Coordinates of C-alpha atoms and ligand atoms in Angstrom, one line a residue:
M203 CA 6.8 14.2 66.5
G204 CA 10.2 15.9 66.3
R205 CA 10.9 18.8 63.8
K206 CA 12.5 17.6 60.6
P207 CA 15.9 19.3 60.2
K208 CA 16.4 21.4 57.1
Q209 CA 18.6 19.6 54.5
Y210 CA 21.2 21.5 52.6
S211 CA 22.8 20.2 49.5
A212 CA 26.5 19.5 49.7
N213 CA 26.9 21.2 46.3
S214 CA 25.1 24.4 47.4
Q215 CA 28.2 26.5 47.4
F216 CA 26.9 30.0 48.2
G217 CA 25.5 29.7 51.7
A218 CA 21.9 29.0 52.6
S219 CA 20.5 31.9 54.5
K220 CA 17.9 32.9 51.9
G221 CA 14.9 32.1 54.1
K222 CA 12.4 34.7 55.1
K223 CA 13.7 37.1 57.8
D224 CA 12.1 39.6 60.1
S225 CA 13.5 43.0 59.7
I226 CA 14.0 46.1 61.8
G227 CA 15.6 49.5 60.8
A228 CA 19.2 50.5 61.7
K229 CA 22.3 52.2 60.3
N230 CA 25.2 50.2 58.8
S231 CA 28.9 50.9 59.3
L232 CA 28.8 53.5 56.5
G233 CA 25.9 55.3 58.2
K234 CA 23.4 54.1 55.6
E235 CA 19.9 53.2 56.7
V236 CA 19.5 49.4 56.4
K237 CA 17.0 46.9 57.5
I238 CA 18.5 44.5 60.0
R239 CA 17.5 41.0 59.0
Q240 CA 16.7 38.5 61.8
P241 CA 17.4 35.0 60.5
K242 CA 14.7 32.6 61.4
E243 CA 17.1 29.6 61.5
I244 CA 20.8 29.1 62.0
A245 CA 22.5 28.7 58.7
R246 CA 25.6 29.7 56.8
L247 CA 25.8 33.2 55.6
R248 CA 25.5 33.8 51.9
G249 CA 28.8 33.3 50.0
M250 CA 30.4 31.5 52.9
R251 CA 31.3 27.8 52.6
D252 CA 31.9 24.9 54.9
I253 CA 34.7 22.6 53.8
L254 CA 33.7 19.1 54.7
P255 CA 36.2 16.3 55.2
D256 CA 35.7 14.9 51.7
E257 CA 36.6 18.3 50.2
Y258 CA 39.3 19.1 52.7
K259 CA 41.9 16.8 51.1
Y260 CA 41.9 19.1 48.1
W261 CA 42.8 22.1 50.3
E262 CA 45.7 20.3 52.0
Y263 CA 47.0 19.0 48.7
V264 CA 46.9 22.3 46.8
I265 CA 48.2 24.4 49.7
N266 CA 51.0 21.9 50.4
I267 CA 52.2 21.9 46.8
A268 CA 52.0 25.7 46.5
E269 CA 53.8 26.3 49.8
N270 CA 56.5 23.7 49.2
I271 CA 57.4 25.2 45.8
C272 CA 57.5 28.7 47.3
K273 CA 59.7 27.5 50.2
Y274 CA 62.1 25.9 47.7
Y275 CA 62.5 29.4 46.1
G276 CA 63.3 30.9 49.5
F277 CA 60.0 32.2 50.7
M278 CA 59.3 32.0 54.5
K279 CA 56.0 31.3 56.0
T280 CA 54.5 34.5 57.6
D281 CA 51.1 35.3 59.1
V282 CA 49.3 38.6 59.8
P283 CA 45.9 39.4 61.5
V284 CA 42.5 39.0 59.9
L285 CA 41.3 42.2 61.4
E286 CA 43.3 45.4 60.7
Q287 CA 42.6 49.1 60.6
M288 CA 40.2 50.0 57.9
S289 CA 42.3 53.0 56.9
M290 CA 45.2 50.7 56.0
Y291 CA 43.2 49.2 53.2
E292 CA 41.8 52.6 52.0
R293 CA 45.4 53.8 51.8
S294 CA 46.9 50.8 50.0
S295 CA 44.2 48.9 48.0
G296 CA 42.8 52.3 47.0
K297 CA 39.9 54.5 48.2
Q298 CA 38.2 54.1 44.8
S299 CA 38.8 50.3 44.4
D300 CA 35.8 48.0 44.3
V301 CA 37.5 46.0 47.1
V302 CA 37.3 49.0 49.5
T303 CA 34.2 50.8 48.3
K304 CA 31.9 47.9 47.7
E305 CA 33.3 44.7 49.1
M306 CA 35.0 45.3 52.4
Y307 CA 33.4 44.1 55.7
N308 CA 34.1 47.0 58.0
F309 CA 32.7 48.1 61.3
I310 CA 33.4 50.3 64.3
D311 CA 34.4 48.1 67.2
K312 CA 33.5 48.7 70.9
D313 CA 36.6 50.8 71.5
G314 CA 35.5 53.1 68.6
D315 CA 38.2 51.9 66.2
K316 CA 37.3 51.6 62.5
V317 CA 38.3 48.1 61.6
A318 CA 38.0 45.7 58.6
L319 CA 38.2 42.1 57.9
R320 CA 41.1 41.7 55.4
P321 CA 39.8 41.9 51.8
E322 CA 43.4 41.1 50.5
G323 CA 46.7 40.1 52.1
T324 CA 49.3 42.4 50.6
P325 CA 48.6 45.5 52.8
G326 CA 48.9 43.5 56.0
L327 CA 52.1 42.0 54.9
V328 CA 53.6 45.4 53.9
R329 CA 52.5 46.8 57.3
S330 CA 54.2 43.9 59.0
Y331 CA 57.4 44.4 56.9
I332 CA 57.5 48.1 58.0
E333 CA 56.5 47.6 61.6
H334 CA 59.1 45.0 62.3
G335 CA 61.9 46.7 60.4
L336 CA 62.4 43.7 58.2
F337 CA 64.6 45.9 55.8
N338 CA 67.2 45.4 58.5
L339 CA 67.4 41.6 58.1
P340 CA 70.8 40.4 57.0
S341 CA 69.3 38.3 54.2
Q342 CA 67.7 40.4 51.5
P343 CA 65.4 40.5 49.6
V344 CA 62.7 39.6 52.2
R345 CA 60.6 36.8 50.8
M346 CA 57.2 36.2 52.6
L347 CA 54.9 33.3 52.0
W348 CA 51.4 33.5 53.3
T349 CA 48.2 31.5 53.2
G350 CA 45.0 32.7 54.7
N351 CA 41.3 33.6 54.5
L352 CA 40.0 36.9 52.9
F353 CA 36.6 38.5 53.0
R354 CA 34.9 40.3 50.1
R355 CA 31.3 41.2 50.1
D356 CA 31.0 40.4 46.4
K357 CA 28.0 38.9 44.6
P358 CA 28.3 35.2 45.3
Q359 CA 28.6 32.9 42.2
S360 CA 30.8 30.0 41.2
G361 CA 34.5 30.8 41.9
R362 CA 33.4 34.1 43.7
Y363 CA 32.9 33.8 47.4
R364 CA 32.6 36.2 50.3
Q365 CA 35.2 34.2 52.3
F366 CA 37.9 32.6 50.2
T367 CA 41.6 31.5 50.6
Q368 CA 44.7 32.7 49.0
T369 CA 48.4 31.6 49.1
S370 CA 50.5 34.5 48.3
V371 CA 54.2 35.5 48.0
E372 CA 55.6 38.9 48.5
M373 CA 59.2 39.9 47.7
F374 CA 60.6 43.2 49.3
G375 CA 63.8 45.0 48.3
E376 CA 64.4 43.6 44.8
A377 CA 64.0 45.8 41.7
S378 CA 65.6 43.6 39.0
P379 CA 63.5 42.2 36.1
A380 CA 64.7 38.8 37.0
A381 CA 62.6 39.1 40.2
D382 CA 59.5 39.8 38.1
A383 CA 60.2 36.8 36.0
Q384 CA 60.9 34.5 38.8
I385 CA 57.7 35.5 40.7
I386 CA 55.7 34.7 37.6
I387 CA 57.5 31.5 37.0
I388 CA 56.8 30.2 40.5
G389 CA 53.1 30.8 40.1
Y390 CA 53.1 29.1 36.8
L391 CA 55.1 26.1 38.1
I392 CA 52.6 25.6 41.0
L393 CA 49.7 25.4 38.6
K394 CA 51.6 23.1 36.3
E395 CA 52.6 20.8 39.2
L396 CA 48.9 20.6 40.0
G397 CA 48.1 19.5 36.5
I398 CA 46.6 22.7 35.3
D399 CA 47.6 23.8 31.8
A400 CA 48.3 27.4 32.9
Q401 CA 48.8 30.5 30.9
V402 CA 50.0 33.9 32.0
H403 CA 48.4 37.2 30.9
V404 CA 51.0 39.9 31.3
N405 CA 51.1 43.7 30.8
N406 CA 53.2 46.6 31.9
I407 CA 51.3 49.6 33.3
G408 CA 54.4 51.8 33.6
D409 CA 55.5 54.0 36.5
G410 CA 53.6 56.9 38.1
S411 CA 54.3 59.6 35.4
D412 CA 53.8 57.0 32.6
R413 CA 50.3 56.3 33.9
E414 CA 49.5 60.0 34.5
N415 CA 50.3 60.8 30.8
Y416 CA 48.6 57.7 29.6
A417 CA 45.4 58.5 31.6
K418 CA 45.3 61.9 30.0
K419 CA 45.5 60.3 26.5
L420 CA 42.7 57.8 27.5
V421 CA 40.5 60.6 28.6
D422 CA 41.1 62.5 25.5
Y423 CA 40.2 59.4 23.4
F424 CA 36.9 59.2 25.2
K425 CA 36.2 62.9 24.5
D426 CA 35.4 61.8 21.0
R427 CA 31.6 61.5 21.1
K428 CA 31.6 58.2 19.1
N429 CA 33.9 56.5 21.6
R430 CA 32.2 58.0 24.7
S431 CA 28.7 57.1 23.7
L432 CA 29.6 53.4 23.9
L433 CA 30.7 53.7 27.6
S434 CA 28.4 52.3 30.2
P435 CA 27.4 54.8 33.0
D436 CA 29.6 53.0 35.4
D437 CA 32.6 53.3 33.0
K438 CA 31.9 56.9 32.5
K439 CA 32.3 57.4 36.3
K440 CA 35.4 55.3 36.3
L441 CA 36.8 57.6 33.5
L442 CA 36.5 60.6 35.8
K443 CA 37.9 58.9 39.0
N444 CA 40.3 56.2 37.8
P445 CA 40.6 56.2 34.0
L446 CA 42.8 53.1 33.7
R447 CA 40.0 50.9 35.3
V448 CA 38.0 51.4 32.2
L449 CA 40.5 49.2 30.4
D450 CA 39.4 46.0 32.3
S451 CA 35.7 46.8 32.1
K452 CA 33.5 43.8 31.6
D453 CA 30.9 45.8 29.6
E454 CA 30.7 44.6 26.0
N455 CA 30.2 48.1 24.5
T456 CA 33.0 49.6 26.5
Q457 CA 35.2 46.8 25.1
K458 CA 34.2 47.7 21.6
A459 CA 35.0 51.3 22.3
L460 CA 38.4 50.3 23.6
V461 CA 39.5 48.6 20.3
G462 CA 41.0 51.8 18.9
A463 CA 42.1 53.3 22.2
P464 CA 45.8 54.2 22.8
Q465 CA 47.6 51.3 24.6
I466 CA 49.6 51.8 27.8
I467 CA 52.5 49.7 26.6
D468 CA 53.1 52.3 23.8
N469 CA 53.2 55.0 26.5
I470 CA 55.9 53.8 28.9
C471 CA 59.3 55.4 29.3
D472 CA 62.5 53.7 27.9
E473 CA 63.7 52.4 31.3
V474 CA 60.4 50.7 32.0
R475 CA 60.2 49.3 28.5
D476 CA 63.8 47.9 28.9
H477 CA 62.7 46.3 32.3
F478 CA 59.7 44.8 30.6
V479 CA 61.6 43.4 27.6
K480 CA 64.0 41.6 30.0
V481 CA 61.1 40.1 32.0
L482 CA 59.7 38.7 28.8
E483 CA 63.1 37.4 27.7
Y484 CA 63.4 35.4 30.9
L485 CA 59.9 34.0 30.4
D486 CA 60.8 33.0 26.9
E487 CA 64.0 31.4 28.1
L488 CA 61.9 29.2 30.5
D489 CA 59.2 28.5 27.9
I490 CA 56.6 30.0 30.0
P491 CA 53.4 30.5 27.9
Y492 CA 52.2 34.1 28.1
I493 CA 49.8 36.4 26.4
L494 CA 50.5 40.2 26.2
D495 CA 47.3 41.7 27.4
P496 CA 47.1 45.5 26.9
F497 CA 43.9 45.7 28.9
L498 CA 45.2 44.1 32.0
V499 CA 45.4 46.7 34.7
R500 CA 44.4 44.8 37.9
G501 CA 41.8 46.1 40.3
L502 CA 44.0 47.4 43.1
D503 CA 45.7 50.9 43.1
Y504 CA 49.2 50.0 44.2
Y505 CA 50.6 48.4 41.1
N506 CA 53.3 49.6 38.7
R507 CA 55.3 48.2 35.9
T508 CA 54.7 44.4 35.4
V509 CA 51.2 43.2 36.2
F510 CA 50.0 39.6 35.5
E511 CA 47.2 37.0 36.0
F512 CA 47.2 33.3 35.8
F513 CA 44.5 31.4 33.8
S514 CA 43.8 27.9 32.8
A515 CA 44.4 27.7 29.0
D516 CA 40.9 26.4 28.5
S517 CA 39.1 29.3 30.4
S518 CA 37.5 32.3 29.0
G519 CA 40.3 34.5 30.2
N520 CA 38.1 37.1 31.9
A521 CA 39.1 38.4 35.4
Q522 CA 36.3 36.3 37.0
S523 CA 38.2 33.1 36.0
A524 CA 41.7 34.2 37.0
L525 CA 43.4 31.6 39.2
G526 CA 45.7 34.2 40.6
G527 CA 47.3 37.6 39.9
G528 CA 49.8 40.1 41.0
G529 CA 52.5 42.5 40.0
R530 CA 55.0 45.1 41.1
Y531 CA 54.1 47.6 43.8
D532 CA 57.3 49.7 44.1
S533 CA 55.8 52.7 45.8
L534 CA 53.5 51.0 48.3
V535 CA 56.0 50.4 51.2
E536 CA 57.0 54.1 51.1
F537 CA 53.3 55.1 50.7
M538 CA 52.5 53.2 53.8
G539 CA 55.3 54.8 55.9
G540 CA 58.3 52.7 55.2
R541 CA 61.5 53.4 53.3
P542 CA 61.4 53.4 49.5
T543 CA 61.5 49.7 48.8
P544 CA 60.7 48.0 45.4
A545 CA 58.4 45.0 45.9
L546 CA 56.3 42.6 44.1
G547 CA 54.1 39.5 44.6
W548 CA 51.1 37.5 43.6
A549 CA 48.2 35.6 45.2
L550 CA 46.7 32.4 44.0
G551 CA 43.0 31.8 44.6
I552 CA 42.9 28.4 46.2
D553 CA 39.1 28.0 46.0
R554 CA 39.2 28.6 42.2
I555 CA 42.2 26.3 41.7
I556 CA 40.3 23.5 43.5
L557 CA 37.2 24.1 41.3
K558 CA 39.5 23.8 38.2
L559 CA 41.0 20.5 39.5
K560 CA 37.5 19.0 39.9
E561 CA 36.3 20.4 36.6
N562 CA 39.2 18.7 34.9
D563 CA 38.8 15.5 36.9
I564 CA 42.3 15.7 38.2
C565 CA 42.8 13.0 40.8
I566 CA 44.7 13.9 44.0
P567 CA 46.8 11.3 45.8
V568 CA 45.3 9.8 49.0
V569 CA 47.4 10.6 52.0
N570 CA 47.7 8.8 55.2
K571 CA 45.7 5.8 53.8
P572 CA 45.6 3.2 56.6
D573 CA 47.4 -0.2 55.9
I574 CA 46.1 -1.9 59.1
F575 CA 42.7 -2.2 60.6
L576 CA 42.6 -3.1 64.3
A577 CA 39.4 -5.1 65.2
Q578 CA 38.5 -6.2 68.7
L579 CA 35.9 -8.5 70.3
G580 CA 34.9 -8.3 73.9
D581 CA 35.6 -5.7 76.6
A582 CA 39.0 -6.9 77.8
A583 CA 40.2 -7.0 74.2
K584 CA 38.8 -3.5 73.4
R585 CA 40.8 -2.1 76.4
K586 CA 44.1 -3.8 75.2
A587 CA 43.4 -2.8 71.6
M588 CA 43.1 0.9 72.6
I589 CA 46.5 0.8 74.1
F590 CA 47.9 -1.1 71.1
F591 CA 46.3 1.3 68.6
E592 CA 48.2 4.2 70.1
E593 CA 51.4 2.2 70.1
L594 CA 50.9 1.6 66.4
R595 CA 50.7 5.4 65.9
T596 CA 53.8 6.2 67.8
R597 CA 55.7 3.6 65.9
G598 CA 54.7 5.2 62.6
Y599 CA 52.1 2.7 61.3
Q600 CA 49.0 3.9 59.4
A601 CA 46.1 2.2 61.2
A602 CA 42.3 2.5 61.6
Q603 CA 39.8 1.3 64.1
N604 CA 36.2 1.5 65.1
F605 CA 36.1 0.9 68.9
S606 CA 32.5 1.9 69.1
K607 CA 31.5 -1.2 67.3
D608 CA 31.4 -4.6 69.1
N609 CA 30.3 -6.7 66.1
L610 CA 33.3 -8.3 64.4
K611 CA 31.4 -8.6 61.0
L612 CA 30.8 -4.9 60.9
Q613 CA 34.4 -4.1 61.7
L614 CA 35.6 -6.4 58.9
E615 CA 33.3 -4.8 56.5
Q616 CA 34.8 -1.4 57.4
A617 CA 38.3 -2.8 57.0
N618 CA 37.3 -3.9 53.5
K619 CA 35.9 -0.4 52.6
L620 CA 39.1 1.2 53.8
D621 CA 41.0 -1.2 51.5
V622 CA 43.6 -2.0 54.2
K623 CA 46.3 -4.6 53.6
L624 CA 46.0 -6.3 57.0
T625 CA 43.4 -6.7 59.7
L626 CA 44.6 -7.4 63.2
I627 CA 41.9 -9.1 65.4
M628 CA 42.1 -9.2 69.2
G629 CA 39.6 -11.3 71.1
Q630 CA 39.2 -12.8 74.6
K631 CA 41.2 -15.9 73.5
E632 CA 44.1 -13.9 72.0
I633 CA 44.3 -11.7 75.2
M634 CA 44.5 -14.9 77.3
D635 CA 47.1 -16.6 75.1
G636 CA 49.2 -13.5 74.4
T637 CA 48.6 -13.8 70.7
I638 CA 46.9 -11.8 67.9
L639 CA 45.1 -12.8 64.7
M640 CA 46.2 -11.4 61.5
R641 CA 44.1 -11.5 58.3
D642 CA 45.7 -10.8 54.9
M643 CA 42.8 -8.9 53.2
E644 CA 43.9 -9.7 49.7
S645 CA 44.3 -13.5 50.1
G646 CA 41.8 -13.9 53.0
M647 CA 44.4 -16.0 54.9
Q648 CA 44.3 -15.8 58.7
E649 CA 47.3 -16.6 61.0
V650 CA 47.8 -16.4 64.7
F651 CA 51.1 -14.7 65.9
D652 CA 52.8 -14.3 69.2
F653 CA 51.8 -10.7 70.2
K654 CA 55.5 -10.0 71.1
K655 CA 56.5 -10.7 67.5
I656 CA 53.7 -8.6 65.9
Y657 CA 55.9 -5.6 64.8
E658 CA 58.4 -7.9 63.2
E659 CA 55.6 -9.5 61.2
L660 CA 54.0 -6.2 60.3
D661 CA 57.3 -4.8 59.0
K662 CA 57.8 -7.9 56.9
R663 CA 54.4 -7.7 55.4
L664 CA 54.2 -4.0 54.9
K665 CA 57.7 -3.3 53.7
N666 CA 56.6 -2.7 50.1
Ligands
HAM151 P1 43.4 39.6 43.5 O1 43.5 39.6 42.0 O2 42.3 40.5 44.1 O3 44.8 40.1 44.0 O4 43.1 38.2 44.0 C1 44.0 37.1 43.6 C2 43.2 35.9 43.3 O5 42.3 35.6 44.4 C3 42.2 36.0 42.1 O6 42.9 35.8 40.9 C4 41.2 34.9 42.4 O7 41.8 33.6 42.0 C5 41.2 34.9 43.9 N1 39.9 35.7 44.3 C6 39.7 37.0 44.3 N2 38.5 37.3 44.8 C7 37.9 36.1 45.0 C8 36.6 35.7 45.5 N3 35.6 36.6 45.8 N4 36.3 34.4 45.6 C9 37.2 33.4 45.3 N5 38.5 33.7 44.9 C10 38.8 35.0 44.7 C11 45.2 40.3 45.3 O8 44.4 39.9 46.2 C12 46.5 40.8 45.5 N6 46.7 41.1 46.9 C13 47.6 39.9 44.9 C14 48.9 40.3 45.1 C15 49.8 39.9 46.0 N7 49.5 41.3 44.5 C16 50.8 41.5 44.9 N8 51.0 40.7 45.8

């Protein structure tokens, strides 16, 4: 008796490799002692997903809409490697950020280089902008559009995967508040076009000196024992290393402690405030629904001034449910070795947007639905049908077939399931006579046509 293959549920999103594993000792890429687990069977890794054909249509639909809107606003498709120097992410995303300290997949390759699978797209795009001297391009600002996979070794759960996809835009060389507003508006319009009732959470985290002064005030606030006692151990550590990250803590007690804390928006200089006021005025002008969120700081180190996240209006509004996010990063290009260049951008989480579409039962249009089914009976007819089927494609018709079936009844059943308008039938007799049989699937009427006139007839019948 053969071994029964293991069944995985199509809805099991988080990977399947939970089964028992043999383990042996070794050191991981950070030099820590770990047990190497030997999987007993071949299965997906935890947090990784397969996208099966029925699901893939959502991906094509969402990415297509997102990219087309970005292209309309002048963003140009760009791609960068999945594997980059690990130090690039340490330098840009931040040595203390969760993305780098906890979530990055990094290893030393066989040449001895420390490399990492990209945990986010922005650093690679900035590197590429610098490396190819794109500040020399005649048309400025430079607008990049990118869609790709990212890897974060986070705790897998709904909407949080270890491999996920983002579509992102980055604009280099533009400091005006109109750019901040336009970037936000494009993200909002994409979600709206997809049928999501989107809302923007927005904040301003000031420039470098604003943040330094504010961080001191925040630390002082938590010197008060009453406030400090509420902080979780993790947030106490953050207060020492990167005080602003305490603001977006998910810990309930920390959130209570923050109620009376000084707000960053009250601690920004006049120039930054004027910039922010203008951004909000543009958003008001275009009726973009936004919420001023004083606790929004974003989890990556490079941001300054405007930061924002996109949510669905019916979601809880915590960072776990963000459909996208971004902001200004005016110092990053220089920090990574380029000229001082103001820059900004966002990334939309495609996986989460698709979850939202499904949750809200938003239907997506069927693309490339066949109009014609080509059925065949007998070997000679099958051979001719194969040639004819390819001719239909090159002439721009949407057709379907099942040449591996010989039974006409089964082929007609399939044509019915596909809901085609017409079924063309080629059999031995038709081949001999130089004719073809056409069945109108709605009326059930069948007619024989001269094969030479078939395109004329198809055009007549399919013209609507
Ligand atoms: P981020 O906030 O880390 O920003 O990610 C953007 C979006 O990616 C999130 O709002 C979420 O929708 C999605 N996302 C993040 N992590 C996961 C995950 N583990 N599973 C599924 N979806 C996830 C950035 O990555 C910045 N580079 C965005 C940016 C571009 N800022 C300026 N330019």
